[in-house]
Amino acid sequence: MFGEIEGTGFDILDDRFSECLTGHGRVERLWTGARWTEGPVWFPAGRYLLFSDIPNNRLLRWDETSGNVSEFRNPSQYTNGNTSDNDGRLVSCEHLTRRVTRTEHNGDITVIANSHNDKKLNSPNDVVVKSDGSVWFTDPPYGILSDYEGKKSVLEQNGCYVYRVDPVSGEINAIATDFVKPNGLAFNCTQNILYVSDSGASHEKDGPKHIRRLVLDEAGKKVVKSTIFAESPVGLFDGLRVDCEDRLWTSAGDGVYCYSPDGYLIGRIRIPEVVSNLCFGGPNLNRLFITGTTSLYSTFLAINGQ
Ligand code: MG
């Protein structure tokens, strides 16, 4: 379990990446046995990580105290991305039921979003909760293209949007409608910038495979500027996170890529499987958890997540 995993390693492409590394840290494979892992989310009070195994229609739980992995929810409605809200509750994107839900402290499930303009959502993919309680999620069609990660169904929306759910009214607004397949998303530290990956190249040869940087207005409800932050060198960008010094860590075809706040690729963590997503965890948020196709990986870093 703690041996050197073949195909892993750290590539320092810029000196600024050196300060992120512990020196002798390694990549560990914590568990394997899934078809397509996704949606890692850390729960500090319980010292566990939840993550999705989408094609197997289940949510799994890795326990920091024992290292064991067990099924947390089966069926999971083909849940993809997960996050926790400001009260520590699980928020999930369900492909099969085409909705975003919150799991209450008593285990009840509350629907946060399941339609827009009186039509079903496509298949919510990834989600983040802002400090004001608003819920932001992406809605590409991956869960309705076939029965593999959900159920083959008709697309009812006119496109694939990025949505914001108001914390007071519950109103669902499309805040970006010009993505092909919006996917992972994360805020910067001051939460005036939202990073969103577009994995449109998954089904279109010349489709996008980049991360966009969306600058929000003062109220934090509208996009005032949208630019391309980074193009994926290998495979597609999917899930991403921002650390407490605004570096952006993203999944890619052959590992995890780390970008400086000004958009330079400063380093890479090689993983021997396609990486779908990642999150910071552990008591100090200095441990990076990585979902890579069949497996859950982690590595300790010298920096902290947020
Ligand atoms: Mg995703």
mmCIF file of C-alpha atoms and ligand atoms in Angstrom:
data_model
loop_
_atom_site.group_PDB
_atom_site.id
_atom_site.type_symbol
_atom_site.label_atom_id
_atom_site.label_comp_id
_atom_site.label_asym_id
_atom_site.label_seq_id
_atom_site.Cartn_x
_atom_site.Cartn_y
_atom_site.Cartn_z
ATOM 1 C CA MET A 1 0.000 0.000 0.000
ATOM 2 C CA PHE A 2 2.786 2.444 0.815
ATOM 3 C CA GLY A 3 5.324 1.192 -1.728
ATOM 4 C CA GLU A 4 6.388 3.174 -4.751
ATOM 5 C CA ILE A 5 3.591 3.002 -7.287
ATOM 6 C CA GLU A 6 4.834 2.430 -10.804
ATOM 7 C CA GLY A 7 4.037 5.281 -13.139
ATOM 8 C CA THR A 8 3.823 7.944 -10.443
ATOM 9 C CA GLY A 9 6.140 10.847 -9.748
ATOM 10 C CA PHE A 10 6.527 14.610 -9.580
ATOM 11 C CA ASP A 11 7.657 16.793 -12.476
ATOM 12 C CA ILE A 12 8.921 20.222 -11.436
ATOM 13 C CA LEU A 13 8.461 22.444 -14.482
ATOM 14 C CA ASP A 14 9.004 25.725 -12.629
ATOM 15 C CA ASP A 15 10.758 26.498 -9.325
ATOM 16 C CA ARG A 16 7.449 27.621 -7.877
ATOM 17 C CA PHE A 17 6.308 23.998 -7.818
ATOM 18 C CA SER A 18 9.205 22.934 -5.551
ATOM 19 C CA GLU A 19 7.672 24.748 -2.577
ATOM 20 C CA CYS A 20 4.514 22.655 -3.003
ATOM 21 C CA LEU A 21 6.368 19.377 -2.452
ATOM 22 C CA THR A 22 7.506 17.760 0.788
ATOM 23 C CA GLY A 23 10.755 16.429 -0.645
ATOM 24 C CA HIS A 24 10.232 12.737 -0.060
ATOM 25 C CA GLY A 25 6.468 12.579 -0.493
ATOM 26 C CA ARG A 26 5.174 9.809 -2.713
ATOM 27 C CA VAL A 27 1.948 8.987 -4.429
ATOM 28 C CA GLU A 28 0.053 6.217 -2.637
ATOM 29 C CA ARG A 29 -2.651 4.069 -4.130
ATOM 30 C CA LEU A 30 -5.186 3.880 -1.293
ATOM 31 C CA TRP A 31 -7.681 1.600 -2.993
ATOM 32 C CA THR A 32 -8.575 0.118 -6.353
ATOM 33 C CA GLY A 33 -11.623 -1.695 -7.702
ATOM 34 C CA ALA A 34 -13.864 0.883 -9.370
ATOM 35 C CA ARG A 35 -14.798 1.399 -13.007
ATOM 36 C CA TRP A 36 -14.648 5.199 -13.047
ATOM 37 C CA THR A 37 -13.968 7.084 -9.838
ATOM 38 C CA GLU A 38 -15.049 10.708 -9.476
ATOM 39 C CA GLY A 39 -16.311 13.311 -7.033
ATOM 40 C CA PRO A 40 -13.908 13.134 -4.049
ATOM 41 C CA VAL A 41 -15.013 15.183 -1.011
ATOM 42 C CA TRP A 42 -13.405 15.333 2.426
ATOM 43 C CA PHE A 43 -15.410 15.356 5.694
ATOM 44 C CA PRO A 44 -13.088 16.550 8.487
ATOM 45 C CA ALA A 45 -15.383 15.768 11.429
ATOM 46 C CA GLY A 46 -15.738 12.125 10.392
ATOM 47 C CA ARG A 47 -12.189 11.818 9.017
ATOM 48 C CA TYR A 48 -13.416 10.186 5.830
ATOM 49 C CA LEU A 49 -13.471 10.834 2.109
ATOM 50 C CA LEU A 50 -16.487 10.098 -0.057
ATOM 51 C CA PHE A 51 -16.035 9.426 -3.766
ATOM 52 C CA SER A 52 -18.156 8.141 -6.622
ATOM 53 C CA ASP A 53 -17.824 4.990 -8.707
ATOM 54 C CA ILE A 54 -20.204 6.186 -11.406
ATOM 55 C CA PRO A 55 -20.735 3.112 -13.656
ATOM 56 C CA ASN A 56 -21.190 0.903 -10.590
ATOM 57 C CA ASN A 57 -23.882 3.272 -9.304
ATOM 58 C CA ARG A 58 -22.353 3.717 -5.865
ATOM 59 C CA LEU A 59 -20.735 6.169 -3.503
ATOM 60 C CA LEU A 60 -17.733 4.868 -1.580
ATOM 61 C CA ARG A 61 -16.178 5.962 1.707
ATOM 62 C CA TRP A 62 -12.463 5.826 2.520
ATOM 63 C CA ASP A 63 -11.905 5.922 6.282
ATOM 64 C CA GLU A 64 -8.755 7.762 7.389
ATOM 65 C CA THR A 65 -8.721 5.939 10.745
ATOM 66 C CA SER A 66 -8.550 2.448 9.243
ATOM 67 C CA GLY A 67 -7.762 2.868 5.544
ATOM 68 C CA ASN A 68 -10.834 0.801 4.746
ATOM 69 C CA VAL A 69 -13.185 1.512 1.858
ATOM 70 C CA SER A 70 -16.861 0.644 2.144
ATOM 71 C CA GLU A 71 -20.041 1.444 0.254
ATOM 72 C CA PHE A 72 -21.646 4.625 1.548
ATOM 73 C CA ARG A 73 -24.629 4.655 -0.832
ATOM 74 C CA ASN A 74 -25.792 2.039 -3.327
ATOM 75 C CA PRO A 75 -27.596 2.827 -5.552
ATOM 76 C CA SER A 76 -26.250 6.354 -5.783
ATOM 77 C CA GLN A 77 -28.385 7.428 -8.772
ATOM 78 C CA TYR A 78 -25.084 7.318 -10.685
ATOM 79 C CA THR A 79 -23.751 10.235 -8.641
ATOM 80 C CA ASN A 80 -20.821 12.070 -10.213
ATOM 81 C CA GLY A 81 -19.407 15.181 -8.509
ATOM 82 C CA ASN A 82 -19.724 15.846 -4.771
ATOM 83 C CA THR A 83 -18.899 18.667 -2.416
ATOM 84 C CA SER A 84 -19.795 19.747 1.113
ATOM 85 C CA ASP A 85 -21.747 22.888 1.958
ATOM 86 C CA ASN A 86 -21.023 25.453 4.669
ATOM 87 C CA ASP A 87 -22.761 23.257 7.283
ATOM 88 C CA GLY A 88 -20.733 20.179 6.341
ATOM 89 C CA ARG A 89 -23.557 18.474 4.463
ATOM 90 C CA LEU A 90 -22.942 16.370 1.368
ATOM 91 C CA VAL A 91 -24.051 17.957 -1.925
ATOM 92 C CA SER A 92 -24.137 15.615 -4.939
ATOM 93 C CA CYS A 93 -24.720 15.635 -8.695
ATOM 94 C CA GLU A 94 -26.953 12.696 -9.647
ATOM 95 C CA HIS A 95 -26.888 11.557 -13.274
ATOM 96 C CA LEU A 96 -29.842 9.153 -13.205
ATOM 97 C CA THR A 97 -32.284 11.524 -11.518
ATOM 98 C CA ARG A 98 -30.771 14.540 -13.313
ATOM 99 C CA ARG A 99 -30.601 16.607 -10.151
ATOM 100 C CA VAL A 100 -28.406 18.186 -7.490
ATOM 101 C CA THR A 101 -29.204 17.063 -3.957
ATOM 102 C CA ARG A 102 -28.173 17.734 -0.386
ATOM 103 C CA THR A 103 -27.947 14.992 2.219
ATOM 104 C CA GLU A 104 -29.191 16.411 5.515
ATOM 105 C CA HIS A 105 -27.588 15.651 8.885
ATOM 106 C CA ASN A 106 -30.314 13.067 9.557
ATOM 107 C CA GLY A 107 -29.762 11.375 6.181
ATOM 108 C CA ASP A 108 -32.802 12.817 4.386
ATOM 109 C CA ILE A 109 -32.186 13.886 0.811
ATOM 110 C CA THR A 110 -33.311 17.361 -0.306
ATOM 111 C CA VAL A 111 -33.484 18.357 -3.974
ATOM 112 C CA ILE A 112 -31.570 21.575 -4.693
ATOM 113 C CA ALA A 113 -32.082 21.645 -8.484
ATOM 114 C CA ASN A 114 -33.712 19.352 -11.027
ATOM 115 C CA SER A 115 -35.005 21.627 -13.781
ATOM 116 C CA HIS A 116 -34.457 24.889 -15.591
ATOM 117 C CA ASN A 117 -37.187 26.690 -17.544
ATOM 118 C CA ASP A 118 -39.550 23.804 -16.689
ATOM 119 C CA LYS A 119 -37.336 21.275 -18.478
ATOM 120 C CA LYS A 120 -35.181 18.561 -16.939
ATOM 121 C CA LEU A 121 -31.513 19.272 -16.424
ATOM 122 C CA ASN A 122 -29.123 17.213 -18.609
ATOM 123 C CA SER A 123 -27.044 15.397 -15.968
ATOM 124 C CA PRO A 124 -25.371 17.593 -13.348
ATOM 125 C CA ASN A 125 -21.654 16.825 -13.297
ATOM 126 C CA ASP A 126 -19.826 18.795 -10.647
ATOM 127 C CA VAL A 127 -20.765 21.229 -7.913
ATOM 128 C CA VAL A 128 -19.295 23.771 -5.534
ATOM 129 C CA VAL A 129 -20.855 25.797 -2.705
ATOM 130 C CA LYS A 130 -19.770 29.411 -2.204
ATOM 131 C CA SER A 131 -19.350 30.991 1.241
ATOM 132 C CA ASP A 132 -22.689 32.822 0.808
ATOM 133 C CA GLY A 133 -24.441 29.449 0.453
ATOM 134 C CA SER A 134 -25.087 29.686 -3.290
ATOM 135 C CA VAL A 135 -24.693 26.381 -5.138
ATOM 136 C CA TRP A 136 -22.893 26.398 -8.506
ATOM 137 C CA PHE A 137 -22.961 23.394 -10.826
ATOM 138 C CA THR A 138 -22.282 22.306 -14.391
ATOM 139 C CA ASP A 139 -24.697 20.377 -16.586
ATOM 140 C CA PRO A 140 -23.132 18.500 -19.520
ATOM 141 C CA PRO A 141 -24.986 15.455 -20.967
ATOM 142 C CA TYR A 142 -22.568 12.638 -19.999
ATOM 143 C CA GLY A 143 -25.193 10.885 -17.854
ATOM 144 C CA ILE A 144 -27.820 10.759 -20.634
ATOM 145 C CA LEU A 145 -25.658 9.848 -23.636
ATOM 146 C CA SER A 146 -25.820 6.115 -22.831
ATOM 147 C CA ASP A 147 -26.828 3.744 -20.052
ATOM 148 C CA TYR A 148 -23.219 3.396 -18.847
ATOM 149 C CA GLU A 149 -23.117 6.365 -16.465
ATOM 150 C CA GLY A 150 -26.858 6.904 -16.066
ATOM 151 C CA LYS A 151 -29.676 6.391 -18.535
ATOM 152 C CA LYS A 152 -29.811 7.206 -22.228
ATOM 153 C CA SER A 153 -32.340 10.028 -22.465
ATOM 154 C CA VAL A 154 -33.345 13.010 -24.544
ATOM 155 C CA LEU A 155 -31.607 16.301 -23.909
ATOM 156 C CA GLU A 156 -34.293 18.819 -22.939
ATOM 157 C CA GLN A 157 -32.196 21.922 -22.331
ATOM 158 C CA ASN A 158 -31.048 24.038 -25.275
ATOM 159 C CA GLY A 159 -27.439 23.635 -24.233
ATOM 160 C CA CYS A 160 -25.032 22.721 -21.458
ATOM 161 C CA TYR A 161 -24.867 25.497 -18.914
ATOM 162 C CA VAL A 162 -23.216 26.544 -15.698
ATOM 163 C CA TYR A 163 -25.872 27.283 -13.080
ATOM 164 C CA ARG A 164 -26.112 29.221 -9.838
ATOM 165 C CA VAL A 165 -28.744 28.376 -7.225
ATOM 166 C CA ASP A 166 -29.619 31.344 -5.021
ATOM 167 C CA PRO A 167 -29.171 30.569 -1.297
ATOM 168 C CA VAL A 168 -32.280 32.542 -0.272
ATOM 169 C CA SER A 169 -34.849 32.128 -3.059
ATOM 170 C CA GLY A 170 -33.634 28.791 -4.454
ATOM 171 C CA GLU A 171 -33.896 30.322 -7.921
ATOM 172 C CA ILE A 172 -31.784 28.566 -10.560
ATOM 173 C CA ASN A 173 -30.053 30.816 -13.075
ATOM 174 C CA ALA A 174 -27.800 29.895 -16.006
ATOM 175 C CA ILE A 175 -24.737 32.084 -15.500
ATOM 176 C CA ALA A 176 -22.742 30.800 -18.489
ATOM 177 C CA THR A 177 -24.371 29.416 -21.629
ATOM 178 C CA ASP A 178 -21.426 29.403 -24.046
ATOM 179 C CA PHE A 179 -19.685 26.194 -22.945
ATOM 180 C CA VAL A 180 -19.770 22.984 -25.020
ATOM 181 C CA LYS A 181 -19.497 20.591 -22.062
ATOM 182 C CA PRO A 182 -18.852 22.468 -18.797
ATOM 183 C CA ASN A 183 -17.346 20.105 -16.261
ATOM 184 C CA GLY A 184 -15.227 20.724 -13.125
ATOM 185 C CA LEU A 185 -15.436 24.041 -11.288
ATOM 186 C CA ALA A 186 -13.846 25.872 -8.358
ATOM 187 C CA PHE A 187 -13.598 29.392 -6.950
ATOM 188 C CA ASN A 188 -10.391 31.295 -6.272
ATOM 189 C CA CYS A 189 -9.661 32.324 -2.674
ATOM 190 C CA THR A 190 -11.586 35.606 -2.793
ATOM 191 C CA GLN A 191 -14.425 33.936 -4.725
ATOM 192 C CA ASN A 192 -14.630 36.649 -7.381
ATOM 193 C CA ILE A 193 -13.304 34.236 -10.015
ATOM 194 C CA LEU A 194 -14.854 30.925 -11.013
ATOM 195 C CA TYR A 195 -12.733 28.433 -12.944
ATOM 196 C CA VAL A 196 -14.681 25.997 -15.126
ATOM 197 C CA SER A 197 -13.278 23.279 -17.370
ATOM 198 C CA ASP A 198 -14.822 22.569 -20.771
ATOM 199 C CA SER A 199 -14.381 18.947 -21.900
ATOM 200 C CA GLY A 200 -16.175 19.413 -25.222
ATOM 201 C CA ALA A 201 -13.348 17.567 -27.012
ATOM 202 C CA SER A 202 -14.665 14.310 -25.522
ATOM 203 C CA HIS A 203 -17.202 14.076 -28.347
ATOM 204 C CA GLU A 204 -16.022 16.673 -30.889
ATOM 205 C CA LYS A 205 -12.628 16.313 -32.527
ATOM 206 C CA ASP A 206 -11.803 20.016 -32.364
ATOM 207 C CA GLY A 207 -13.894 20.703 -29.291
ATOM 208 C CA PRO A 208 -12.576 22.602 -26.287
ATOM 209 C CA LYS A 209 -10.243 21.008 -23.757
ATOM 210 C CA HIS A 210 -9.459 23.956 -21.598
ATOM 211 C CA ILE A 211 -10.230 25.756 -18.349
ATOM 212 C CA ARG A 212 -11.999 29.086 -18.514
ATOM 213 C CA ARG A 213 -11.582 31.891 -15.988
ATOM 214 C CA LEU A 214 -14.878 33.644 -15.283
ATOM 215 C CA VAL A 215 -14.669 36.979 -13.476
ATOM 216 C CA LEU A 216 -17.860 37.706 -11.534
ATOM 217 C CA ASP A 217 -19.529 41.046 -10.856
ATOM 218 C CA GLU A 218 -19.516 42.650 -7.415
ATOM 219 C CA ALA A 219 -22.722 40.893 -6.389
ATOM 220 C CA GLY A 220 -21.140 37.603 -7.435
ATOM 221 C CA LYS A 221 -24.080 36.634 -9.589
ATOM 222 C CA LYS A 222 -23.037 37.454 -13.148
ATOM 223 C CA VAL A 223 -20.021 36.807 -15.348
ATOM 224 C CA VAL A 224 -18.423 40.043 -16.521
ATOM 225 C CA LYS A 225 -15.367 38.569 -18.256
ATOM 226 C CA SER A 226 -14.530 35.115 -19.589
ATOM 227 C CA THR A 227 -11.088 34.080 -20.827
ATOM 228 C CA ILE A 228 -9.236 30.821 -21.454
ATOM 229 C CA PHE A 229 -6.944 30.106 -18.485
ATOM 230 C CA ALA A 230 -5.194 26.946 -19.708
ATOM 231 C CA GLU A 231 -5.327 24.411 -22.553
ATOM 232 C CA SER A 232 -4.932 20.758 -21.649
ATOM 233 C CA PRO A 233 -1.617 19.318 -22.909
ATOM 234 C CA VAL A 234 -2.736 15.689 -22.438
ATOM 235 C CA GLY A 235 -6.311 14.444 -22.480
ATOM 236 C CA LEU A 236 -9.082 16.514 -20.965
ATOM 237 C CA PHE A 237 -9.369 18.688 -17.901
ATOM 238 C CA ASP A 238 -12.186 17.456 -15.660
ATOM 239 C CA GLY A 239 -12.364 18.186 -11.908
ATOM 240 C CA LEU A 240 -10.214 20.913 -10.373
ATOM 241 C CA ARG A 241 -9.445 22.674 -7.073
ATOM 242 C CA VAL A 242 -7.721 25.903 -5.987
ATOM 243 C CA ASP A 243 -5.314 25.865 -3.021
ATOM 244 C CA CYS A 244 -5.042 28.570 -0.333
ATOM 245 C CA GLU A 245 -2.484 30.513 -2.395
ATOM 246 C CA ASP A 246 -4.593 30.466 -5.555
ATOM 247 C CA ARG A 247 -2.662 27.791 -7.431
ATOM 248 C CA LEU A 248 -5.021 25.722 -9.548
ATOM 249 C CA TRP A 249 -4.753 21.918 -9.413
ATOM 250 C CA THR A 250 -6.548 20.040 -12.160
ATOM 251 C CA SER A 251 -7.072 16.544 -13.438
ATOM 252 C CA ALA A 252 -5.716 15.637 -16.890
ATOM 253 C CA GLY A 253 -5.106 12.594 -19.068
ATOM 254 C CA ASP A 254 -1.906 11.475 -17.360
ATOM 255 C CA GLY A 255 -2.017 12.991 -13.922
ATOM 256 C CA VAL A 256 -2.614 16.158 -11.934
ATOM 257 C CA TYR A 257 -1.427 19.505 -13.320
ATOM 258 C CA CYS A 258 -0.623 22.505 -11.149
ATOM 259 C CA TYR A 259 -0.936 26.048 -12.520
ATOM 260 C CA SER A 260 0.248 29.290 -10.954
ATOM 261 C CA PRO A 261 -2.465 31.942 -10.465
ATOM 262 C CA ASP A 262 -1.221 33.669 -13.625
ATOM 263 C CA GLY A 263 -1.795 30.542 -15.715
ATOM 264 C CA TYR A 264 1.659 28.948 -15.948
ATOM 265 C CA LEU A 265 1.965 25.179 -15.779
ATOM 266 C CA ILE A 266 4.461 24.834 -12.911
ATOM 267 C CA GLY A 267 4.293 21.129 -12.145
ATOM 268 C CA ARG A 268 2.738 17.771 -12.655
ATOM 269 C CA ILE A 269 1.983 14.697 -10.556
ATOM 270 C CA ARG A 270 2.134 11.648 -12.784
ATOM 271 C CA ILE A 271 -0.596 9.082 -12.213
ATOM 272 C CA PRO A 272 -0.696 5.784 -14.170
ATOM 273 C CA GLU A 273 -4.414 6.150 -14.983
ATOM 274 C CA VAL A 274 -6.593 8.902 -16.434
ATOM 275 C CA VAL A 275 -7.451 11.314 -13.619
ATOM 276 C CA SER A 276 -11.017 12.562 -13.277
ATOM 277 C CA ASN A 277 -10.923 14.734 -10.172
ATOM 278 C CA LEU A 278 -9.132 15.633 -6.934
ATOM 279 C CA CYS A 279 -9.641 17.379 -3.606
ATOM 280 C CA PHE A 280 -7.666 18.509 -0.579
ATOM 281 C CA GLY A 281 -8.244 16.624 2.651
ATOM 282 C CA GLY A 282 -6.823 15.448 5.935
ATOM 283 C CA PRO A 283 -6.978 17.529 9.142
ATOM 284 C CA ASN A 284 -4.717 20.200 7.625
ATOM 285 C CA LEU A 285 -5.972 20.028 4.018
ATOM 286 C CA ASN A 286 -2.401 19.254 2.976
ATOM 287 C CA ARG A 287 -3.204 15.867 1.492
ATOM 288 C CA LEU A 288 -4.307 15.678 -2.120
ATOM 289 C CA PHE A 289 -6.811 12.929 -2.906
ATOM 290 C CA ILE A 290 -6.942 11.918 -6.561
ATOM 291 C CA THR A 291 -9.578 9.832 -8.317
ATOM 292 C CA GLY A 292 -7.920 8.037 -11.245
ATOM 293 C CA THR A 293 -10.160 5.724 -13.262
ATOM 294 C CA THR A 294 -10.171 2.501 -11.169
ATOM 295 C CA SER A 295 -8.343 3.810 -8.106
ATOM 296 C CA LEU A 296 -8.077 6.318 -5.303
ATOM 297 C CA TYR A 297 -4.617 7.887 -4.894
ATOM 298 C CA SER A 298 -3.221 10.427 -2.465
ATOM 299 C CA THR A 299 -0.091 12.374 -1.735
ATOM 300 C CA PHE A 300 0.925 14.788 1.004
ATOM 301 C CA LEU A 301 1.965 18.276 -0.086
ATOM 302 C CA ALA A 302 3.841 21.154 1.566
ATOM 303 C CA ILE A 303 0.950 23.521 0.842
ATOM 304 C CA ASN A 304 -2.671 23.535 1.982
ATOM 305 C CA GLY A 305 -5.977 23.470 0.216
ATOM 306 C CA GLN A 306 -8.938 25.656 1.082
HETATM 307 MG MG MG B 1 -16.506 15.953 -13.991
#
